[in-house]
PDB file of C-alpha atoms in Angstrom:
ATOM      1  CA  UNK A   1       0.112   0.012  -0.063  1.00 99.00           C
ATOM      2  CA  UNK A   2       1.284   3.132  -1.184  1.00 99.00           C
ATOM      3  CA  UNK A   3       1.304   5.595   1.766  1.00 99.00           C
ATOM      4  CA  UNK A   4       2.418   9.455   1.804  1.00 99.00           C
ATOM      5  CA  UNK A   5       3.164  10.952   5.047  1.00 99.00           C
ATOM      6  CA  UNK A   6       2.367  14.637   6.292  1.00 99.00           C
ATOM      7  CA  UNK A   7       4.817  15.776   8.888  1.00 98.00           C
ATOM      8  CA  UNK A   8       8.812  15.702   9.035  1.00 98.00           C
ATOM      9  CA  UNK A   9       9.843  15.558  12.817  1.00 95.00           C
ATOM     10  CA  UNK A  10      10.643  13.386  15.257  1.00 95.00           C
ATOM     11  CA  UNK A  11       7.300  11.069  15.609  1.00 97.00           C
ATOM     12  CA  UNK A  12       7.304  10.401  11.524  1.00 98.00           C
ATOM     13  CA  UNK A  13      10.796   8.850  12.157  1.00 98.00           C
ATOM     14  CA  UNK A  14       8.962   6.122  14.248  1.00 98.00           C
ATOM     15  CA  UNK A  15       6.342   5.752  11.354  1.00 98.00           C
ATOM     16  CA  UNK A  16       9.859   5.321   9.029  1.00 98.00           C
ATOM     17  CA  UNK A  17      10.963   2.842  11.459  1.00 98.00           C
ATOM     18  CA  UNK A  18       7.607   0.900  11.968  1.00 98.00           C
ATOM     19  CA  UNK A  19       7.033   1.413   7.880  1.00 98.00           C
ATOM     20  CA  UNK A  20      10.195  -0.371   7.224  1.00 98.00           C
ATOM     21  CA  UNK A  21       9.097  -3.672   8.857  1.00 97.00           C
ATOM     22  CA  UNK A  22       6.077  -4.189   7.268  1.00 98.00           C
ATOM     23  CA  UNK A  23       6.509  -5.536   3.616  1.00 98.00           C
ATOM     24  CA  UNK A  24       2.664  -3.948   2.311  1.00 98.00           C
ATOM     25  CA  UNK A  25       3.887  -0.380   3.221  1.00 99.00           C
ATOM     26  CA  UNK A  26       5.311   1.536   0.784  1.00 99.00           C
ATOM     27  CA  UNK A  27       6.006   5.474   1.682  1.00 99.00           C
ATOM     28  CA  UNK A  28       6.065   7.312  -1.614  1.00 99.00           C
ATOM     29  CA  UNK A  29       5.744  10.575  -0.634  1.00 99.00           C
ATOM     30  CA  UNK A  30       5.799  13.083   1.789  1.00 99.00           C
ATOM     31  CA  UNK A  31       4.603  16.901   2.841  1.00 99.00           C
ATOM     32  CA  UNK A  32       6.318  19.462   4.682  1.00 98.00           C
ATOM     33  CA  UNK A  33       5.477  22.533   6.242  1.00 96.00           C
ATOM     34  CA  UNK A  34       8.183  23.506   3.292  1.00 97.00           C
ATOM     35  CA  UNK A  35       9.461  22.189   0.513  1.00 98.00           C
ATOM     36  CA  UNK A  36      12.827  22.129   1.749  1.00 98.00           C
ATOM     37  CA  UNK A  37      11.774  20.141   4.809  1.00 98.00           C
ATOM     38  CA  UNK A  38       9.827  17.334   2.568  1.00 98.00           C
ATOM     39  CA  UNK A  39      12.538  17.318   0.287  1.00 98.00           C
ATOM     40  CA  UNK A  40      15.307  16.577   3.554  1.00 98.00           C
ATOM     41  CA  UNK A  41      13.299  14.270   4.760  1.00 98.00           C
ATOM     42  CA  UNK A  42      12.155  12.331   1.608  1.00 98.00           C
ATOM     43  CA  UNK A  43      16.458  12.331   0.704  1.00 98.00           C
ATOM     44  CA  UNK A  44      16.875  10.818   4.548  1.00 98.00           C
ATOM     45  CA  UNK A  45      14.836   7.526   3.754  1.00 99.00           C
ATOM     46  CA  UNK A  46      14.397   7.285   0.298  1.00 98.00           C
ATOM     47  CA  UNK A  47      11.320   8.801  -0.488  1.00 99.00           C
ATOM     48  CA  UNK A  48      10.902   9.960  -3.984  1.00 99.00           C
ATOM     49  CA  UNK A  49       8.190  12.891  -4.083  1.00 99.00           C
ATOM     50  CA  UNK A  50       7.738  15.805  -1.682  1.00 99.00           C
ATOM     51  CA  UNK A  51       5.081  18.324  -1.375  1.00 98.00           C
ATOM     52  CA  UNK A  52       4.471  21.199   0.951  1.00 96.00           C
ATOM     53  CA  UNK A  53       0.734  20.999   0.016  1.00 97.00           C
ATOM     54  CA  UNK A  54      -1.188  18.237   1.488  1.00 98.00           C
ATOM     55  CA  UNK A  55      -3.534  19.122  -1.029  1.00 98.00           C
ATOM     56  CA  UNK A  56      -1.247  18.588  -3.695  1.00 98.00           C
ATOM     57  CA  UNK A  57      -0.231  15.695  -2.511  1.00 98.00           C
ATOM     58  CA  UNK A  58      -3.806  13.928  -2.427  1.00 98.00           C
ATOM     59  CA  UNK A  59      -4.496  15.135  -5.907  1.00 97.00           C
ATOM     60  CA  UNK A  60      -0.613  13.922  -7.539  1.00 97.00           C
ATOM     61  CA  UNK A  61      -3.026  10.491  -7.140  1.00 96.00           C
ATOM     62  CA  UNK A  62       0.165   8.795  -6.066  1.00 98.00           C
ATOM     63  CA  UNK A  63      -1.014   7.641  -2.551  1.00 99.00           C
ATOM     64  CA  UNK A  64      -3.242   4.977  -1.391  1.00 99.00           C
ATOM     65  CA  UNK A  65      -2.993   6.157   2.325  1.00 99.00           C
ATOM     66  CA  UNK A  66      -2.052   8.792   4.464  1.00 99.00           C
ATOM     67  CA  UNK A  67      -0.226   9.393   8.093  1.00 99.00           C
ATOM     68  CA  UNK A  68      -0.827  12.442   9.227  1.00 99.00           C
ATOM     69  CA  UNK A  69       1.636  13.876  12.596  1.00 98.00           C
ATOM     70  CA  UNK A  70       0.696  17.479  12.409  1.00 98.00           C
ATOM     71  CA  UNK A  71       0.233  19.800  15.732  1.00 97.00           C
ATOM     72  CA  UNK A  72      -2.846  18.652  17.572  1.00 98.00           C
ATOM     73  CA  UNK A  73      -5.395  21.273  16.610  1.00 98.00           C
ATOM     74  CA  UNK A  74      -4.573  20.608  12.759  1.00 99.00           C
ATOM     75  CA  UNK A  75      -5.872  17.216  12.774  1.00 99.00           C
ATOM     76  CA  UNK A  76      -9.535  17.353  12.537  1.00 99.00           C
ATOM     77  CA  UNK A  77      -9.000  19.382   8.767  1.00 99.00           C
ATOM     78  CA  UNK A  78      -6.701  17.489   8.036  1.00 99.00           C
ATOM     79  CA  UNK A  79      -8.344  14.310   8.438  1.00 99.00           C
ATOM     80  CA  UNK A  80     -11.534  15.344   6.950  1.00 99.00           C
ATOM     81  CA  UNK A  81     -10.102  16.599   4.417  1.00 99.00           C
ATOM     82  CA  UNK A  82      -8.753  12.699   3.179  1.00 99.00           C
ATOM     83  CA  UNK A  83     -11.834  10.992   4.265  1.00 99.00           C
ATOM     84  CA  UNK A  84     -13.792  12.920   2.255  1.00 99.00           C
ATOM     85  CA  UNK A  85     -11.449  12.502  -0.925  1.00 98.00           C
ATOM     86  CA  UNK A  86     -11.958   8.417   0.160  1.00 99.00           C
ATOM     87  CA  UNK A  87      -8.698   8.046   0.711  1.00 99.00           C
ATOM     88  CA  UNK A  88      -7.760   5.833   4.126  1.00 99.00           C
ATOM     89  CA  UNK A  89      -5.956   8.149   7.256  1.00 99.00           C
ATOM     90  CA  UNK A  90      -3.672   7.156  10.050  1.00 99.00           C
ATOM     91  CA  UNK A  91      -3.976  10.193  12.092  1.00 99.00           C
ATOM     92  CA  UNK A  92      -1.929  10.582  14.951  1.00 98.00           C
ATOM     93  CA  UNK A  93      -2.975  10.813  19.024  1.00 98.00           C
ATOM     94  CA  UNK A  94      -4.905  12.426  19.716  1.00 99.00           C
ATOM     95  CA  UNK A  95      -7.227  12.256  16.988  1.00 99.00           C
ATOM     96  CA  UNK A  96      -8.851  15.598  17.647  1.00 99.00           C
ATOM     97  CA  UNK A  97      -8.830  18.561  19.965  1.00 99.00           C
ATOM     98  CA  UNK A  98     -11.653  17.325  21.768  1.00 99.00           C
ATOM     99  CA  UNK A  99     -14.594  14.718  21.677  1.00 99.00           C
ATOM    100  CA  UNK A 100     -17.168  16.924  19.502  1.00 99.00           C
ATOM    101  CA  UNK A 101     -14.480  17.003  16.645  1.00 99.00           C
ATOM    102  CA  UNK A 102     -13.827  13.252  17.460  1.00 99.00           C
ATOM    103  CA  UNK A 103     -17.237  11.982  16.474  1.00 99.00           C
ATOM    104  CA  UNK A 104     -17.557  14.827  13.362  1.00 99.00           C
ATOM    105  CA  UNK A 105     -14.580  12.652  12.198  1.00 99.00           C
ATOM    106  CA  UNK A 106     -15.965   9.205  12.886  1.00 99.00           C
ATOM    107  CA  UNK A 107     -18.992  10.463  11.215  1.00 99.00           C
ATOM    108  CA  UNK A 108     -17.380  11.485   8.591  1.00 99.00           C
ATOM    109  CA  UNK A 109     -15.559   8.456   7.870  1.00 99.00           C
ATOM    110  CA  UNK A 110     -19.010   5.860   8.228  1.00 99.00           C
ATOM    111  CA  UNK A 111     -20.228   8.544   5.750  1.00 99.00           C
ATOM    112  CA  UNK A 112     -17.235   8.256   2.826  1.00 99.00           C
ATOM    113  CA  UNK A 113     -17.095   4.502   3.663  1.00 99.00           C
ATOM    114  CA  UNK A 114     -13.011   5.095   4.480  1.00 99.00           C
ATOM    115  CA  UNK A 115     -10.738   3.960   7.114  1.00 99.00           C
ATOM    116  CA  UNK A 116      -9.932   5.961   9.835  1.00 99.00           C
ATOM    117  CA  UNK A 117      -7.766   5.181  12.453  1.00 99.00           C
ATOM    118  CA  UNK A 118      -5.985   6.859  15.692  1.00 99.00           C
ATOM    119  CA  UNK A 119      -2.373   6.327  16.711  1.00 98.00           C
ATOM    120  CA  UNK A 120      -2.678   5.224  20.111  1.00 98.00           C
ATOM    121  CA  UNK A 121       0.807   2.863  20.356  1.00 97.00           C
ATOM    122  CA  UNK A 122      -0.160   0.888  23.186  1.00 97.00           C
ATOM    123  CA  UNK A 123      -3.153  -0.113  22.640  1.00 98.00           C
ATOM    124  CA  UNK A 124      -1.681  -2.082  19.528  1.00 98.00           C
ATOM    125  CA  UNK A 125       0.947  -3.358  21.110  1.00 97.00           C
ATOM    126  CA  UNK A 126       0.554  -7.341  21.705  1.00 96.00           C
ATOM    127  CA  UNK A 127       1.856  -6.634  25.359  1.00 97.00           C
ATOM    128  CA  UNK A 128      -1.430  -4.962  25.623  1.00 97.00           C
ATOM    129  CA  UNK A 129      -3.566  -8.074  24.728  1.00 96.00           C
ATOM    130  CA  UNK A 130      -1.576  -9.563  27.190  1.00 97.00           C
ATOM    131  CA  UNK A 131      -2.233  -7.224  29.704  1.00 98.00           C
ATOM    132  CA  UNK A 132      -5.859  -7.703  29.384  1.00 97.00           C
ATOM    133  CA  UNK A 133      -6.049 -11.623  29.372  1.00 98.00           C
ATOM    134  CA  UNK A 134      -4.476 -11.554  32.919  1.00 98.00           C
ATOM    135  CA  UNK A 135      -6.311  -9.162  34.629  1.00 98.00           C
ATOM    136  CA  UNK A 136      -8.370 -12.207  36.403  1.00 98.00           C
ATOM    137  CA  UNK A 137      -4.870 -12.935  37.947  1.00 99.00           C
ATOM    138  CA  UNK A 138      -5.316 -10.004  40.624  1.00 99.00           C
ATOM    139  CA  UNK A 139      -9.155 -11.492  41.659  1.00 99.00           C
ATOM    140  CA  UNK A 140     -11.254  -8.519  42.179  1.00 98.00           C
ATOM    141  CA  UNK A 141      -9.515  -5.437  40.934  1.00 99.00           C
ATOM    142  CA  UNK A 142      -9.240  -2.759  44.619  1.00 98.00           C
ATOM    143  CA  UNK A 143      -6.823   0.017  42.759  1.00 98.00           C
ATOM    144  CA  UNK A 144      -5.316   1.325  39.866  1.00 99.00           C
ATOM    145  CA  UNK A 145      -2.370   3.626  39.279  1.00 98.00           C
ATOM    146  CA  UNK A 146      -1.232   4.636  35.781  1.00 98.00           C
ATOM    147  CA  UNK A 147       1.684   7.050  35.510  1.00 98.00           C
ATOM    148  CA  UNK A 148       3.619   9.060  32.769  1.00 98.00           C
ATOM    149  CA  UNK A 149       5.823  11.748  33.312  1.00 98.00           C
ATOM    150  CA  UNK A 150       8.493  12.997  30.876  1.00 97.00           C
ATOM    151  CA  UNK A 151      10.543  16.239  31.494  1.00 98.00           C
ATOM    152  CA  UNK A 152      10.016  18.146  28.312  1.00 97.00           C
ATOM    153  CA  UNK A 153      13.003  18.849  25.925  1.00 94.00           C
ATOM    154  CA  UNK A 154      10.771  22.093  25.189  1.00 96.00           C
ATOM    155  CA  UNK A 155      10.319  23.143  29.387  1.00 98.00           C
ATOM    156  CA  UNK A 156      13.066  24.591  29.694  1.00 97.00           C
ATOM    157  CA  UNK A 157      13.130  27.154  26.393  1.00 97.00           C
ATOM    158  CA  UNK A 158       9.835  27.936  28.061  1.00 97.00           C
ATOM    159  CA  UNK A 159      10.868  28.790  31.243  1.00 97.00           C
ATOM    160  CA  UNK A 160      13.420  31.178  29.397  1.00 97.00           C
ATOM    161  CA  UNK A 161      11.031  33.344  27.952  1.00 96.00           C
ATOM    162  CA  UNK A 162      10.250  31.286  24.547  1.00 96.00           C
ATOM    163  CA  UNK A 163       7.031  30.318  23.550  1.00 94.00           C
ATOM    164  CA  UNK A 164       7.218  26.728  22.111  1.00 96.00           C
ATOM    165  CA  UNK A 165       4.838  24.663  20.747  1.00 95.00           C
ATOM    166  CA  UNK A 166       4.547  21.748  23.153  1.00 96.00           C
ATOM    167  CA  UNK A 167       3.151  24.677  25.565  1.00 98.00           C
ATOM    168  CA  UNK A 168       0.731  27.068  22.898  1.00 98.00           C
ATOM    169  CA  UNK A 169      -2.656  26.216  23.848  1.00 98.00           C
ATOM    170  CA  UNK A 170      -3.966  27.417  20.659  1.00 98.00           C
ATOM    171  CA  UNK A 171      -2.306  24.176  18.831  1.00 98.00           C
ATOM    172  CA  UNK A 172      -4.639  22.135  21.211  1.00 99.00           C
ATOM    173  CA  UNK A 173      -1.027  21.068  23.297  1.00 98.00           C
ATOM    174  CA  UNK A 174       0.192  20.562  26.855  1.00 98.00           C
ATOM    175  CA  UNK A 175       0.053  17.598  29.214  1.00 99.00           C
ATOM    176  CA  UNK A 176      -2.861  15.982  28.929  1.00 99.00           C
ATOM    177  CA  UNK A 177      -2.837  15.830  25.432  1.00 99.00           C
ATOM    178  CA  UNK A 178       0.485  14.587  24.894  1.00 98.00           C
ATOM    179  CA  UNK A 179       1.069  12.646  27.779  1.00 98.00           C
ATOM    180  CA  UNK A 180      -2.311  11.897  29.990  1.00 99.00           C
ATOM    181  CA  UNK A 181      -3.592  10.768  26.477  1.00 99.00           C
ATOM    182  CA  UNK A 182      -1.622   7.325  26.635  1.00 98.00           C
ATOM    183  CA  UNK A 183      -2.967   6.683  30.442  1.00 99.00           C
ATOM    184  CA  UNK A 184      -6.294   7.581  29.619  1.00 99.00           C
ATOM    185  CA  UNK A 185      -6.260   5.456  26.353  1.00 99.00           C
ATOM    186  CA  UNK A 186      -4.775   2.145  28.609  1.00 99.00           C
ATOM    187  CA  UNK A 187      -7.573   3.001  31.561  1.00 99.00           C
ATOM    188  CA  UNK A 188     -10.250   2.984  28.711  1.00 99.00           C
ATOM    189  CA  UNK A 189      -8.969   0.330  26.925  1.00 98.00           C
ATOM    190  CA  UNK A 190      -8.802  -1.845  29.370  1.00 98.00           C
ATOM    191  CA  UNK A 191     -11.824  -1.554  31.789  1.00 99.00           C
ATOM    192  CA  UNK A 192     -14.164   1.254  29.629  1.00 98.00           C
ATOM    193  CA  UNK A 193     -15.551   4.414  30.221  1.00 98.00           C
ATOM    194  CA  UNK A 194     -15.570   5.723  33.491  1.00 99.00           C
ATOM    195  CA  UNK A 195     -18.715   6.239  35.987  1.00 99.00           C
ATOM    196  CA  UNK A 196     -17.110   9.452  36.811  1.00 99.00           C
ATOM    197  CA  UNK A 197     -14.257  11.688  36.604  1.00 99.00           C
ATOM    198  CA  UNK A 198     -12.047  14.041  39.078  1.00 99.00           C
ATOM    199  CA  UNK A 199      -9.374  16.157  37.743  1.00 99.00           C
ATOM    200  CA  UNK A 200      -6.965  18.815  38.144  1.00 99.00           C
ATOM    201  CA  UNK A 201      -4.118  20.113  36.647  1.00 99.00           C
ATOM    202  CA  UNK A 202      -1.158  22.943  36.536  1.00 98.00           C
ATOM    203  CA  UNK A 203      -1.876  25.331  34.049  1.00 98.00           C
ATOM    204  CA  UNK A 204       0.577  27.532  32.480  1.00 98.00           C
ATOM    205  CA  UNK A 205       0.351  31.163  31.523  1.00 97.00           C
ATOM    206  CA  UNK A 206       0.127  30.213  27.922  1.00 97.00           C
ATOM    207  CA  UNK A 207      -2.949  28.477  28.893  1.00 97.00           C
ATOM    208  CA  UNK A 208      -1.553  25.052  28.394  1.00 98.00           C
ATOM    209  CA  UNK A 209      -1.322  22.560  31.446  1.00 99.00           C
ATOM    210  CA  UNK A 210       1.937  21.430  32.507  1.00 99.00           C
ATOM    211  CA  UNK A 211       0.787  18.423  34.736  1.00 99.00           C
ATOM    212  CA  UNK A 212      -2.179  16.969  36.199  1.00 99.00           C
ATOM    213  CA  UNK A 213      -4.114  14.272  38.035  1.00 99.00           C
ATOM    214  CA  UNK A 214      -7.119  12.714  37.905  1.00 99.00           C
ATOM    215  CA  UNK A 215      -9.244   9.863  39.577  1.00 99.00           C
ATOM    216  CA  UNK A 216     -11.650   8.081  37.417  1.00 99.00           C
ATOM    217  CA  UNK A 217     -14.010   6.008  39.357  1.00 99.00           C
ATOM    218  CA  UNK A 218     -15.454   2.431  38.169  1.00 99.00           C
ATOM    219  CA  UNK A 219     -17.892   0.155  39.874  1.00 97.00           C
ATOM    220  CA  UNK A 220     -15.458  -1.269  42.220  1.00 95.00           C
ATOM    221  CA  UNK A 221     -12.549   0.759  42.066  1.00 98.00           C
ATOM    222  CA  UNK A 222     -10.429   3.879  41.206  1.00 98.00           C
ATOM    223  CA  UNK A 223      -8.165   4.340  38.689  1.00 99.00           C
ATOM    224  CA  UNK A 224      -4.832   7.524  39.751  1.00 99.00           C
ATOM    225  CA  UNK A 225      -3.379   9.126  36.373  1.00 99.00           C
ATOM    226  CA  UNK A 226      -0.369  11.162  36.949  1.00 98.00           C
ATOM    227  CA  UNK A 227       1.152  13.019  34.762  1.00 98.00           C
ATOM    228  CA  UNK A 228       4.120  15.770  33.739  1.00 98.00           C
ATOM    229  CA  UNK A 229       5.979  17.798  31.302  1.00 98.00           C
ATOM    230  CA  UNK A 230       8.361  19.187  34.097  1.00 98.00           C
ATOM    231  CA  UNK A 231       9.223  16.355  35.935  1.00 98.00           C
ATOM    232  CA  UNK A 232      10.573  12.857  35.745  1.00 96.00           C
ATOM    233  CA  UNK A 233       9.335   9.928  37.669  1.00 93.00           C
ATOM    234  CA  UNK A 234       9.376   6.083  37.204  1.00 90.00           C
ATOM    235  CA  UNK A 235       7.020   5.261  35.091  1.00 88.00           C
ATOM    236  CA  UNK A 236       6.062   1.944  36.462  1.00 90.00           C
ATOM    237  CA  UNK A 237       2.040   0.993  36.317  1.00 97.00           C
ATOM    238  CA  UNK A 238       0.039  -1.247  38.526  1.00 98.00           C
ATOM    239  CA  UNK A 239      -3.127  -2.707  38.368  1.00 99.00           C
ATOM    240  CA  UNK A 240      -3.756  -4.269  42.268  1.00 99.00           C
ATOM    241  CA  UNK A 241      -6.020  -6.466  43.424  1.00 99.00           C
ATOM    242  CA  UNK A 242      -7.145  -9.062  46.057  1.00 98.00           C
ATOM    243  CA  UNK A 243      -4.845 -12.243  44.846  1.00 99.00           C
ATOM    244  CA  UNK A 244      -1.996  -9.688  43.663  1.00 99.00           C
ATOM    245  CA  UNK A 245      -0.296  -6.533  41.457  1.00 98.00           C
ATOM    246  CA  UNK A 246       0.020  -6.485  37.797  1.00 99.00           C
ATOM    247  CA  UNK A 247       2.634  -4.494  36.579  1.00 98.00           C
ATOM    248  CA  UNK A 248       3.788  -2.355  33.596  1.00 98.00           C
ATOM    249  CA  UNK A 249       7.225  -1.433  32.751  1.00 96.00           C
ATOM    250  CA  UNK A 250       5.215   1.833  30.884  1.00 95.00           C
ATOM    251  CA  UNK A 251       2.147   3.088  29.406  1.00 97.00           C
ATOM    252  CA  UNK A 252       3.260   4.503  26.340  1.00 96.00           C
ATOM    253  CA  UNK A 253       5.086   1.512  25.052  1.00 93.00           C
ATOM    254  CA  UNK A 254       4.690  -1.621  27.320  1.00 95.00           C
ATOM    255  CA  UNK A 255       7.706  -3.697  27.255  1.00 93.00           C
ATOM    256  CA  UNK A 256       7.540  -6.258  29.974  1.00 95.00           C
ATOM    257  CA  UNK A 257       4.173  -7.153  32.234  1.00 97.00           C
ATOM    258  CA  UNK A 258       4.597  -8.971  35.179  1.00 98.00           C
ATOM    259  CA  UNK A 259       2.335 -10.313  38.113  1.00 99.00           C
ATOM    260  CA  UNK A 260       3.486 -10.607  41.411  1.00 99.00           C
ATOM    261  CA  UNK A 261       1.412 -13.340  43.866  1.00 98.00           C
ATOM    262  CA  UNK A 262       0.108 -11.692  46.954  1.00 98.00           C
ATOM    263  CA  UNK A 263       0.354 -14.645  49.152  1.00 98.00           C
ATOM    264  CA  UNK A 264       3.923 -16.059  47.828  1.00 98.00           C
ATOM    265  CA  UNK A 265       4.906 -13.152  46.300  1.00 98.00           C
ATOM    266  CA  UNK A 266       6.121 -15.132  43.315  1.00 98.00           C
ATOM    267  CA  UNK A 267       7.055 -12.924  40.026  1.00 98.00           C
ATOM    268  CA  UNK A 268       5.972 -14.251  37.040  1.00 98.00           C
ATOM    269  CA  UNK A 269       6.848 -12.335  33.625  1.00 97.00           C
ATOM    270  CA  UNK A 270       3.785 -12.463  31.160  1.00 97.00           C
ATOM    271  CA  UNK A 271       5.075  -9.967  28.221  1.00 93.00           C
ATOM    272  CA  UNK A 272       6.955 -10.348  25.016  1.00 93.00           C
ATOM    273  CA  UNK A 273       9.905  -8.422  23.502  1.00 87.00           C
ATOM    274  CA  UNK A 274       7.605  -6.182  20.767  1.00 85.00           C
ATOM    275  CA  UNK A 275       8.816  -5.334  17.730  1.00 89.00           C
ATOM    276  CA  UNK A 276       8.798  -1.588  16.034  1.00 92.00           C
ATOM    277  CA  UNK A 277       5.806   0.203  17.531  1.00 92.00           C
ATOM    278  CA  UNK A 278       4.701   1.505  14.560  1.00 97.00           C
ATOM    279  CA  UNK A 279       4.806  -1.547  12.718  1.00 98.00           C
ATOM    280  CA  UNK A 280       1.818  -3.091  14.596  1.00 98.00           C
ATOM    281  CA  UNK A 281      -0.353  -0.167  13.719  1.00 98.00           C
ATOM    282  CA  UNK A 282       0.359  -0.091  10.122  1.00 99.00           C
ATOM    283  CA  UNK A 283      -0.143  -4.013   9.756  1.00 98.00           C
ATOM    284  CA  UNK A 284      -3.619  -3.270  11.555  1.00 99.00           C
ATOM    285  CA  UNK A 285      -4.233  -0.619   8.845  1.00 99.00           C
ATOM    286  CA  UNK A 286      -3.415  -1.968   6.141  1.00 99.00           C
ATOM    287  CA  UNK A 287      -4.965  -5.403   7.214  1.00 99.00           C
ATOM    288  CA  UNK A 288      -8.465  -3.686   7.687  1.00 99.00           C
ATOM    289  CA  UNK A 289      -8.213  -2.145   4.843  1.00 99.00           C
ATOM    290  CA  UNK A 290      -7.725  -5.315   2.595  1.00 98.00           C
ATOM    291  CA  UNK A 291     -11.291  -6.362   4.705  1.00 99.00           C
ATOM    292  CA  UNK A 292     -12.903  -3.168   3.471  1.00 98.00           C
ATOM    293  CA  UNK A 293     -13.616  -2.062   7.173  1.00 99.00           C
ATOM    294  CA  UNK A 294     -13.433   1.277   8.128  1.00 99.00           C
ATOM    295  CA  UNK A 295     -12.309   1.138  12.146  1.00 99.00           C
ATOM    296  CA  UNK A 296      -9.703  -0.759  13.640  1.00 99.00           C
ATOM    297  CA  UNK A 297     -10.401  -3.867  15.460  1.00 98.00           C
ATOM    298  CA  UNK A 298      -7.898  -2.624  18.140  1.00 97.00           C
ATOM    299  CA  UNK A 299      -8.804   0.937  18.269  1.00 98.00           C
ATOM    300  CA  UNK A 300     -12.665   0.860  17.515  1.00 98.00           C
ATOM    301  CA  UNK A 301     -14.666   4.158  16.897  1.00 99.00           C
ATOM    302  CA  UNK A 302     -15.984   3.666  20.286  1.00 98.00           C
ATOM    303  CA  UNK A 303     -13.316   3.147  22.138  1.00 99.00           C
ATOM    304  CA  UNK A 304     -11.562   6.447  20.625  1.00 98.00           C
ATOM    305  CA  UNK A 305     -14.848   8.315  21.852  1.00 99.00           C
ATOM    306  CA  UNK A 306     -14.634   6.832  24.638  1.00 99.00           C
ATOM    307  CA  UNK A 307     -10.859   8.325  25.363  1.00 99.00           C
ATOM    308  CA  UNK A 308     -11.685  11.822  23.928  1.00 99.00           C
ATOM    309  CA  UNK A 309     -14.671  12.191  26.081  1.00 99.00           C
ATOM    310  CA  UNK A 310     -13.099  11.541  28.775  1.00 99.00           C
ATOM    311  CA  UNK A 311     -10.321  13.481  27.688  1.00 99.00           C
ATOM    312  CA  UNK A 312     -12.831  16.845  27.197  1.00 99.00           C
ATOM    313  CA  UNK A 313     -14.081  16.563  30.593  1.00 99.00           C
ATOM    314  CA  UNK A 314     -10.566  16.115  32.526  1.00 99.00           C
ATOM    315  CA  UNK A 315      -9.499  19.657  30.712  1.00 99.00           C
ATOM    316  CA  UNK A 316     -13.026  20.849  31.289  1.00 99.00           C
ATOM    317  CA  UNK A 317     -12.782  20.248  35.327  1.00 99.00           C
ATOM    318  CA  UNK A 318      -9.030  21.116  35.048  1.00 98.00           C
ATOM    319  CA  UNK A 319      -9.809  24.624  33.162  1.00 98.00           C
ATOM    320  CA  UNK A 320      -8.196  23.860  30.139  1.00 98.00           C
ATOM    321  CA  UNK A 321      -9.883  25.169  27.064  1.00 98.00           C
ATOM    322  CA  UNK A 322      -8.768  25.379  23.558  1.00 98.00           C
ATOM    323  CA  UNK A 323     -10.105  27.646  20.985  1.00 98.00           C
ATOM    324  CA  UNK A 324     -12.251  25.526  19.168  1.00 97.00           C
ATOM    325  CA  UNK A 325     -13.806  24.032  22.704  1.00 98.00           C
ATOM    326  CA  UNK A 326     -17.606  24.071  23.350  1.00 92.00           C
ATOM    327  CA  UNK A 327     -17.541  24.851  27.100  1.00 89.00           C
TER     328      UNK A 327
END
């Protein structure tokens, strides 16, 4: 399948690493913010065609599918454009700025019978399915802690008075949409949409958040979420039950899943060593398109929507309001 990629940042580098492991994926075109950047990225990976307009890339008829890795605020308009053109679309997380935009994209995919996939790496990772299949080991779940904190390489620039894109509210950026999306995706992917949400965040003077915490309530247990772009932490996550605990080494790219039995303290390793993360996402997309499907089995539309309904409510409670929000 011939792909075009939009964006020339480090995330697109990860996509290219995954694409190299999928025989049926051929990247034939790249679109950047300038033709110079697009050509430079193309030379780096041997991509034959470069554009600085995604409309021109679409109209070239060179591509059969598209991967979008641009600022969050542009996800909705660019994804809409390609869906309306009938071009299968893989959009990086978050799929859009809020749940209303996500619903519009899902409706657009259905209307045009065109495949749409959100790039939530952990939900495609085989270790996530292993985790889901082994939840019964802990018995009755009593508490869940999901953490993802990473000191941003752009935070020092913000502190020095610059205005990096990472912390610009008008681009629908910030800690919740960059890191919080992973722990919310893990939570909703495992347990479904929460019954109740309680959230707070630390906001910068740009209106974007730099850290946040939430409690998501389910029938028998609460899930605590913590995430930050202004500090580092051990990102081990845990699911604790009456019979033991499951440990996940990291929420965004799970490499190791362990079970510790409460009575004996015995530790059992359950995970596998995964391949390049994007290879699973790309393979899923190609396989589903072959079946004439319009959504992923790993992240179906209802899961994407539940994730973004949760994220939007977390932001609403925390006072994180984007220009495209209606609250």
